[in-house]
Amino acid sequence: MSLLRFEAVREASGRKAVGVETPAERPEKYYGELVFNRQKMFEYLPKKVYDELVYAIDNKQPISLKLADSIAEGMKQWAIDNGVRHYTHWFAPLTGGTAEKHDAFVEHDGKGGVVEEFKGKLLVQQEPDASSFPNGGIRNTFEARGYSAWDISSPVFIHNKTLCIPTIFISYTGESLDYKTPLLRALNAVDKAATGVAQYFDKDVRHVNCFLGWEQEYFLVDEALYAARPDLVMTGRTLMGHESAKNQQLEDHYFGAIPSRVEAFMLDLELECHRLGIPAHTRHNEVAPNQFELAPVYEECNLANDHNLLLMSIMSEVAKRHNFRVLLHEKPFSGVNGSGKHNNWSLGTDTGSLLFAPGKTPRENLRFIAFVANVMAAVHRHNALLKASIASATNAHRLGANEAPPAIISIFTGSQIAEIFERLENSTDDELIEFSAKEGITVGVSQIPEIMLDNTDRNRTSPFAFTGNRFEFRAVGSSANCAAAMIALNAAVAEQLAEFKKRVDARVEREESLYHAILEESKELIAKSKAIHFDGNGYSDEWKAEAERRGLDCETSVPVIFDAYLRPESIEMFTKSGVLTELELRARNEVKWEMYTKKIQIEARVLGDLALNHIVPVATRYQSILVDNLVKLQSLFPADKAAEMSACDRDAIEAISKHIAAIRTYVKQMTDARKAANRIENEREKAVAYHDNVVPSMDTIRYHIDKLELMVDNEMWPLPKYREMLFIR
Ligand code: ADP
Ligand code: MG
């Protein structure tokens, strides 16, 4: 074993769990202690200021600079009481992850000393020099200013002794440069549109909230092994590595006992989450070895998303304390499951009803049918866009792979809803009118007595599944910002609901009864969007063929999938719902293509380097040992005896030569393809060239390296192997 690898493996296998004490207090004591929540606002702000702020938050109103000054003062005091010296605007740029720039509260006092100050102006708005954040050409370098502005709906919190202020990030000219801005717009759009429809059933509804419950999957690897894998360090995934003889085939990891080192990490992580007000709830082993999941209780979508972004950063920090590295990449190891981040999504009224939950009365059930039908129609119409919203260079390794949703969006409803929809579709107008007469306002729905959903009716192969009172968008990648998916989904549903309301109102104007109109329109939507409904096995090849026939988007090339954002119907939908302008859409796609190219470019460079500088020299050295042996055998034994004895060596020498030659050839091909692609100016064309011409050689190079891994002396192999990395002891 190479010395580096030997040391890394020895270090990893010698590790004990880091001791973490379960605190003596119950979670109610420390839950949210690092969050400037309403309780702290009440404590630190004058009563009048508190009332005004809470009113602004609840009614989505802006706050005045005067009010901001008072809030900032209280916030600063709370921060100082917690030993905090710095503050930062905390936002999510288009690169992914989160960005922060820390400033101290310190200001000159004019007498040679300092005072700790925090003005409302600094709380509400900042101008980070943001020229190095991607903007897709919106901002010229001479106008490099971007604004970050406080999102009062997401509470301020303390992280790493810094006061973090969740903000949106926009350009000098007002275009969004982040995920939060369009997410808030999409949530407003769906609130408005869904409220309009929900009021048909309940006049008291004032707002509809969107809820998100994400399930974060991740891998852990020991820090020492991670450090000995340049591909993991630089790209987040292994670019080579032969499958371990044992991986997940015994299905002995999923829901199995959690190794003690990992359990200590999880306990530590959950404590951090709870102190930060992230309602971590579920933890378990996932399917692949070293793969785990954390899921919180669902929350309002914008807050839930901030919490997921925060979780992703604290996970990495906590993992380091436990000598682990957390891998959020969608496919860190080939041959075992990848990681996703299921987005459980629902809409609920401020009167307490979940709109995708069937109710007890026919009226509630009609509402349920109407909302589900609208979701189906929106997902059908924008299936290509929804796929684009979850597509990335990293998630591409997972989609379409055996265990993950295919690169085709469809909806699973379960047999009960499928049956109800079928009955509805086949009912004649006369029948409906008859029901109408019989049941008064509860037209038609009397044929759906009470919908009792059987929650066990699950289909893991569906990318978008109905699960009782919510939809689960499963195609989202583990490293993604959920906002991308939530923006597209909520905007599409908002557009659909607004259209639905228009059509229902028009029918009512023509003197049709309201409930009959709703039912008729829902029926039409169900019939129209039938193609999106698929309850079968999404992993099967038959489904791919069937989906083509149904006209669903089956594109698999990520840079081309991004085109869906710029289709006329997408531009219309985003602009009409006020979520993104055409300029923003075009700029954001430039960033997507650029990010795609850069990710593949880095991978290709690392792979080329590892192949030529790590693998080929070692394989050559091993081969020359074999040659040496062969020559010695020939000098010791008669020719025919020596030939017989060294036949296997001879084969191995030849095979190694072939693999080495192939590696050299394909690395050259990959490098040439990269150089050619780099000369392309247009970002889309460049990304397409990387996808079409660079990625295929990468796969071939890996194939030959993995073959060599099985042949070369284990002692010489320079990189930790899958079997060493994938089983935490
Ligand atoms: P499973 O793994 O079976 O899909 P989990 O319990 O791991 O389920 O995760 C389900 C997630 O869905 C949790 O985060 C949960 O809070 C969330 N969830 C439950 N009900 C809703 C809802 N109405 N809207 C949004 N999310 C929900
Ligand atoms: Mg789930």
Tab-separated table of N, CA and C in Angstrom, residues 44-126:
chain	number	residue	atom	x	y	z
A	44	TYR	N	-36.322	42.170	23.796
A	44	TYR	CA	-35.299	43.175	23.486
A	44	TYR	C	-35.822	44.439	22.791
A	45	LEU	N	-37.080	44.412	22.325
A	45	LEU	CA	-37.583	45.586	21.603
A	45	LEU	C	-38.649	46.283	22.435
A	46	PRO	N	-38.712	47.629	22.320
A	46	PRO	CA	-39.826	48.331	22.977
A	46	PRO	C	-41.149	47.772	22.450
A	47	LYS	N	-42.166	47.754	23.283
A	47	LYS	CA	-43.444	47.127	22.932
A	47	LYS	C	-43.969	47.620	21.577
A	48	LYS	N	-43.880	48.940	21.356
A	48	LYS	CA	-44.434	49.519	20.129
A	48	LYS	C	-43.655	49.005	18.901
A	49	VAL	N	-42.354	48.935	19.063
A	49	VAL	CA	-41.497	48.466	17.967
A	49	VAL	C	-41.810	46.998	17.673
A	50	TYR	N	-41.947	46.246	18.745
A	50	TYR	CA	-42.279	44.822	18.596
A	50	TYR	C	-43.584	44.667	17.810
A	51	ASP	N	-44.618	45.414	18.220
A	51	ASP	CA	-45.928	45.302	17.561
A	51	ASP	C	-45.829	45.652	16.083
A	52	GLU	N	-45.101	46.735	15.796
A	52	GLU	CA	-45.001	47.169	14.393
A	52	GLU	C	-44.254	46.136	13.543
A	53	LEU	N	-43.208	45.569	14.121
A	53	LEU	CA	-42.420	44.584	13.371
A	53	LEU	C	-43.254	43.322	13.110
A	54	VAL	N	-43.921	42.847	14.148
A	54	VAL	CA	-44.734	41.638	13.995
A	54	VAL	C	-45.846	41.875	12.968
A	55	TYR	N	-46.435	43.074	13.013
A	55	TYR	CA	-47.483	43.403	12.039
A	55	TYR	C	-46.907	43.362	10.617
A	56	ALA	N	-45.726	43.966	10.451
A	56	ALA	CA	-45.092	43.991	9.123
A	56	ALA	C	-44.789	42.573	8.641
A	57	ILE	N	-44.308	41.717	9.537
A	57	ILE	CA	-43.987	40.346	9.146
A	57	ILE	C	-45.265	39.612	8.741
A	58	ASP	N	-46.284	39.717	9.592
A	58	ASP	CA	-47.516	38.968	9.337
A	58	ASP	C	-48.251	39.448	8.088
A	59	ASN	N	-48.109	40.738	7.790
A	59	ASN	CA	-48.844	41.278	6.645
A	59	ASN	C	-47.959	41.582	5.451
A	60	LYS	N	-46.745	41.052	5.493
A	60	LYS	CA	-45.815	41.208	4.381
A	60	LYS	C	-45.669	42.671	3.968
A	61	GLN	N	-45.491	43.542	4.969
A	61	GLN	CA	-45.343	44.976	4.730
A	61	GLN	C	-43.876	45.368	4.900
A	62	PRO	N	-43.442	46.425	4.198
A	62	PRO	CA	-42.076	46.911	4.429
A	62	PRO	C	-41.992	47.655	5.765
A	63	ILE	N	-40.769	47.831	6.281
A	63	ILE	CA	-40.609	48.593	7.525
A	63	ILE	C	-39.865	49.892	7.237
A	64	SER	N	-40.125	50.910	8.065
A	64	SER	CA	-39.477	52.215	7.859
A	64	SER	C	-38.060	52.176	8.429
A	65	LEU	N	-37.239	53.142	7.986
A	65	LEU	CA	-35.863	53.201	8.463
A	65	LEU	C	-35.825	53.503	9.962
A	66	LYS	N	-36.799	54.284	10.401
A	66	LYS	CA	-36.876	54.643	11.821
A	66	LYS	C	-37.127	53.377	12.650
A	67	LEU	N	-38.065	52.590	12.163
A	67	LEU	CA	-38.360	51.331	12.857
A	67	LEU	C	-37.124	50.420	12.827
A	68	ALA	N	-36.469	50.407	11.681
A	68	ALA	CA	-35.282	49.555	11.537
A	68	ALA	C	-34.205	49.937	12.543
A	69	ASP	N	-34.066	51.255	12.808
A	69	ASP	CA	-33.068	51.717	13.786
A	69	ASP	C	-33.338	51.111	15.160
A	70	SER	N	-34.600	51.147	15.562
A	70	SER	CA	-34.950	50.605	16.885
A	70	SER	C	-34.746	49.095	16.918
A	71	ILE	N	-35.104	48.427	15.823
A	71	ILE	CA	-34.934	46.970	15.784
A	71	ILE	C	-33.448	46.623	15.874
A	72	ALA	N	-32.638	47.363	15.100
A	72	ALA	CA	-31.194	47.094	15.063
A	72	ALA	C	-30.587	47.251	16.456
A	73	GLU	N	-31.057	48.250	17.186
A	73	GLU	CA	-30.541	48.499	18.528
A	73	GLU	C	-30.808	47.284	19.434
A	74	GLY	N	-32.039	46.798	19.405
A	74	GLY	CA	-32.416	45.637	20.231
A	74	GLY	C	-31.651	44.386	19.813
A	75	MET	N	-31.530	44.232	18.513
A	75	MET	CA	-30.816	43.065	17.975
A	75	MET	C	-29.364	43.061	18.418
A	76	LYS	N	-28.758	44.260	18.328
A	76	LYS	CA	-27.344	44.384	18.709
A	76	LYS	C	-27.184	43.998	20.178
A	77	GLN	N	-28.102	44.458	21.019
A	77	GLN	CA	-28.000	44.164	22.442
A	77	GLN	C	-28.081	42.654	22.684
A	78	TRP	N	-29.023	42.032	21.988
A	78	TRP	CA	-29.175	40.567	22.119
A	78	TRP	C	-27.886	39.865	21.664
A	79	ALA	N	-27.344	40.369	20.544
A	79	ALA	CA	-26.119	39.763	20.011
A	79	ALA	C	-24.976	39.918	21.010
A	80	ILE	N	-24.828	41.130	21.558
A	80	ILE	CA	-23.738	41.387	22.508
A	80	ILE	C	-23.909	40.506	23.749
A	81	ASP	N	-25.138	40.362	24.201
A	81	ASP	CA	-25.406	39.499	25.365
A	81	ASP	C	-24.991	38.055	25.091
A	82	ASN	N	-24.885	37.711	23.807
A	82	ASN	CA	-24.485	36.355	23.440
A	82	ASN	C	-23.036	36.277	22.959
A	83	GLY	N	-22.269	37.322	23.291
A	83	GLY	CA	-20.842	37.301	22.981
A	83	GLY	C	-20.515	37.536	21.514
A	84	VAL	N	-21.452	38.116	20.782
A	84	VAL	CA	-21.249	38.317	19.340
A	84	VAL	C	-20.608	39.679	19.082
A	85	ARG	N	-19.648	39.716	18.137
A	85	ARG	CA	-18.996	40.988	17.806
A	85	ARG	C	-19.236	41.410	16.355
A	86	HIS	N	-19.689	40.476	15.531
A	86	HIS	CA	-19.821	40.769	14.102
A	86	HIS	C	-21.245	40.503	13.610
A	87	TYR	N	-21.534	41.112	12.485
A	87	TYR	CA	-22.809	40.817	11.826
A	87	TYR	C	-22.543	40.604	10.344
A	88	THR	N	-23.458	39.928	9.684
A	88	THR	CA	-23.309	39.735	8.247
A	88	THR	C	-24.667	39.628	7.573
A	89	HIS	N	-24.740	40.133	6.361
A	89	HIS	CA	-25.903	39.835	5.522
A	89	HIS	C	-25.650	38.454	4.933
A	90	TRP	N	-26.627	37.613	5.025
A	90	TRP	CA	-26.472	36.192	4.681
A	90	TRP	C	-27.397	35.911	3.493
A	91	PHE	N	-26.823	35.530	2.352
A	91	PHE	CA	-27.672	35.343	1.175
A	91	PHE	C	-27.210	34.168	0.326
A	92	ALA	N	-28.044	33.803	-0.620
A	92	ALA	CA	-27.779	32.621	-1.446
A	92	ALA	C	-27.548	33.036	-2.896
A	93	PRO	N	-26.274	33.252	-3.302
A	93	PRO	CA	-25.997	33.640	-4.685
A	93	PRO	C	-26.220	32.463	-5.634
A	94	LEU	N	-26.175	32.750	-6.919
A	94	LEU	CA	-26.509	31.711	-7.903
A	94	LEU	C	-25.457	30.617	-8.018
A	95	THR	N	-24.310	30.809	-7.387
A	95	THR	CA	-23.290	29.755	-7.381
A	95	THR	C	-23.743	28.553	-6.569
A	96	GLY	N	-24.774	28.721	-5.755
A	96	GLY	CA	-25.140	27.688	-4.797
A	96	GLY	C	-24.499	28.016	-3.468
A	97	GLY	N	-24.939	27.355	-2.420
A	97	GLY	CA	-24.412	27.632	-1.084
A	97	GLY	C	-24.869	28.989	-0.582
A	98	THR	N	-24.152	29.504	0.421
A	98	THR	CA	-24.515	30.803	0.972
A	98	THR	C	-23.278	31.686	1.010
A	99	ALA	N	-23.521	33.005	1.021
A	99	ALA	CA	-22.405	33.948	1.051
A	99	ALA	C	-22.564	34.866	2.246
A	100	GLU	N	-21.444	35.285	2.806
A	100	GLU	CA	-21.485	36.210	3.923
A	100	GLU	C	-20.229	37.073	3.940
A	101	LYS	N	-20.375	38.305	4.388
A	101	LYS	CA	-19.210	39.176	4.568
A	101	LYS	C	-19.389	39.793	5.946
A	102	HIS	N	-18.423	39.535	6.812
A	102	HIS	CA	-18.592	39.928	8.211
A	102	HIS	C	-18.087	41.347	8.476
A	103	ASP	N	-18.856	42.095	9.244
A	103	ASP	CA	-18.409	43.410	9.700
A	103	ASP	C	-18.554	43.446	11.210
A	104	ALA	N	-17.624	44.161	11.861
A	104	ALA	CA	-17.732	44.307	13.316
A	104	ALA	C	-18.724	45.424	13.620
A	105	PHE	N	-19.326	45.365	14.808
A	105	PHE	CA	-20.228	46.445	15.226
A	105	PHE	C	-19.454	47.740	15.496
A	106	VAL	N	-18.106	47.629	15.518
A	106	VAL	CA	-17.256	48.728	15.989
A	106	VAL	C	-17.296	49.978	15.098
A	107	GLU	N	-17.484	51.142	15.701
A	107	GLU	CA	-17.392	52.437	15.002
A	107	GLU	C	-16.523	53.379	15.844
A	108	HIS	N	-15.866	54.391	15.177
A	108	HIS	CA	-15.106	55.395	15.938
A	108	HIS	C	-16.039	56.174	16.854
A	109	ASP	N	-15.544	56.483	18.028
A	109	ASP	CA	-16.380	57.311	18.906
A	109	ASP	C	-15.994	58.786	18.836
A	110	GLY	N	-14.977	59.125	18.004
A	110	GLY	CA	-14.563	60.521	17.839
A	110	GLY	C	-13.569	60.957	18.907
A	111	LYS	N	-13.297	60.087	19.866
A	111	LYS	CA	-12.352	60.462	20.934
A	111	LYS	C	-11.173	59.492	20.945
A	112	GLY	N	-10.946	58.869	19.810
A	112	GLY	CA	-9.828	57.927	19.726
A	112	GLY	C	-10.195	56.522	20.155
A	113	GLY	N	-11.416	56.352	20.616
A	113	GLY	CA	-11.859	55.008	21.011
A	113	GLY	C	-12.926	54.494	20.066
A	114	VAL	N	-13.632	53.460	20.473
A	114	VAL	CA	-14.708	52.932	19.620
A	114	VAL	C	-15.989	52.740	20.429
A	115	VAL	N	-17.099	52.724	19.701
A	115	VAL	CA	-18.374	52.308	20.305
A	115	VAL	C	-18.907	51.162	19.467
A	116	GLU	N	-19.699	50.341	20.083
A	116	GLU	CA	-20.335	49.272	19.311
A	116	GLU	C	-21.670	49.800	18.815
A	117	GLU	N	-21.790	49.832	17.482
A	117	GLU	CA	-22.973	50.446	16.906
A	117	GLU	C	-23.567	49.549	15.830
A	118	PHE	N	-24.857	49.615	15.682
A	118	PHE	CA	-25.511	48.882	14.592
A	118	PHE	C	-26.752	49.681	14.208
A	119	LYS	N	-26.669	50.324	13.051
A	119	LYS	CA	-27.756	51.203	12.631
A	119	LYS	C	-28.765	50.445	11.770
A	120	GLY	N	-29.991	50.919	11.793
A	120	GLY	CA	-31.060	50.307	10.992
A	120	GLY	C	-30.695	50.190	9.526
A	121	LYS	N	-29.998	51.216	9.029
A	121	LYS	CA	-29.569	51.243	7.630
A	121	LYS	C	-28.744	49.989	7.280
A	122	LEU	N	-27.872	49.631	8.229
A	122	LEU	CA	-26.992	48.478	7.994
A	122	LEU	C	-27.731	47.154	8.128
A	123	LEU	N	-28.789	47.186	8.931
A	123	LEU	CA	-29.608	45.981	9.073
A	123	LEU	C	-30.408	45.753	7.796
A	124	VAL	N	-30.990	46.837	7.294
A	124	VAL	CA	-31.959	46.716	6.215
A	124	VAL	C	-31.304	46.532	4.861
A	125	GLN	N	-30.199	47.219	4.628
A	125	GLN	CA	-29.623	47.178	3.283
A	125	GLN	C	-28.117	47.335	3.294
A	126	GLN	N	-27.451	46.588	2.415
A	126	GLN	CA	-26.004	46.728	2.273
A	126	GLN	C	-25.664	46.704	0.787
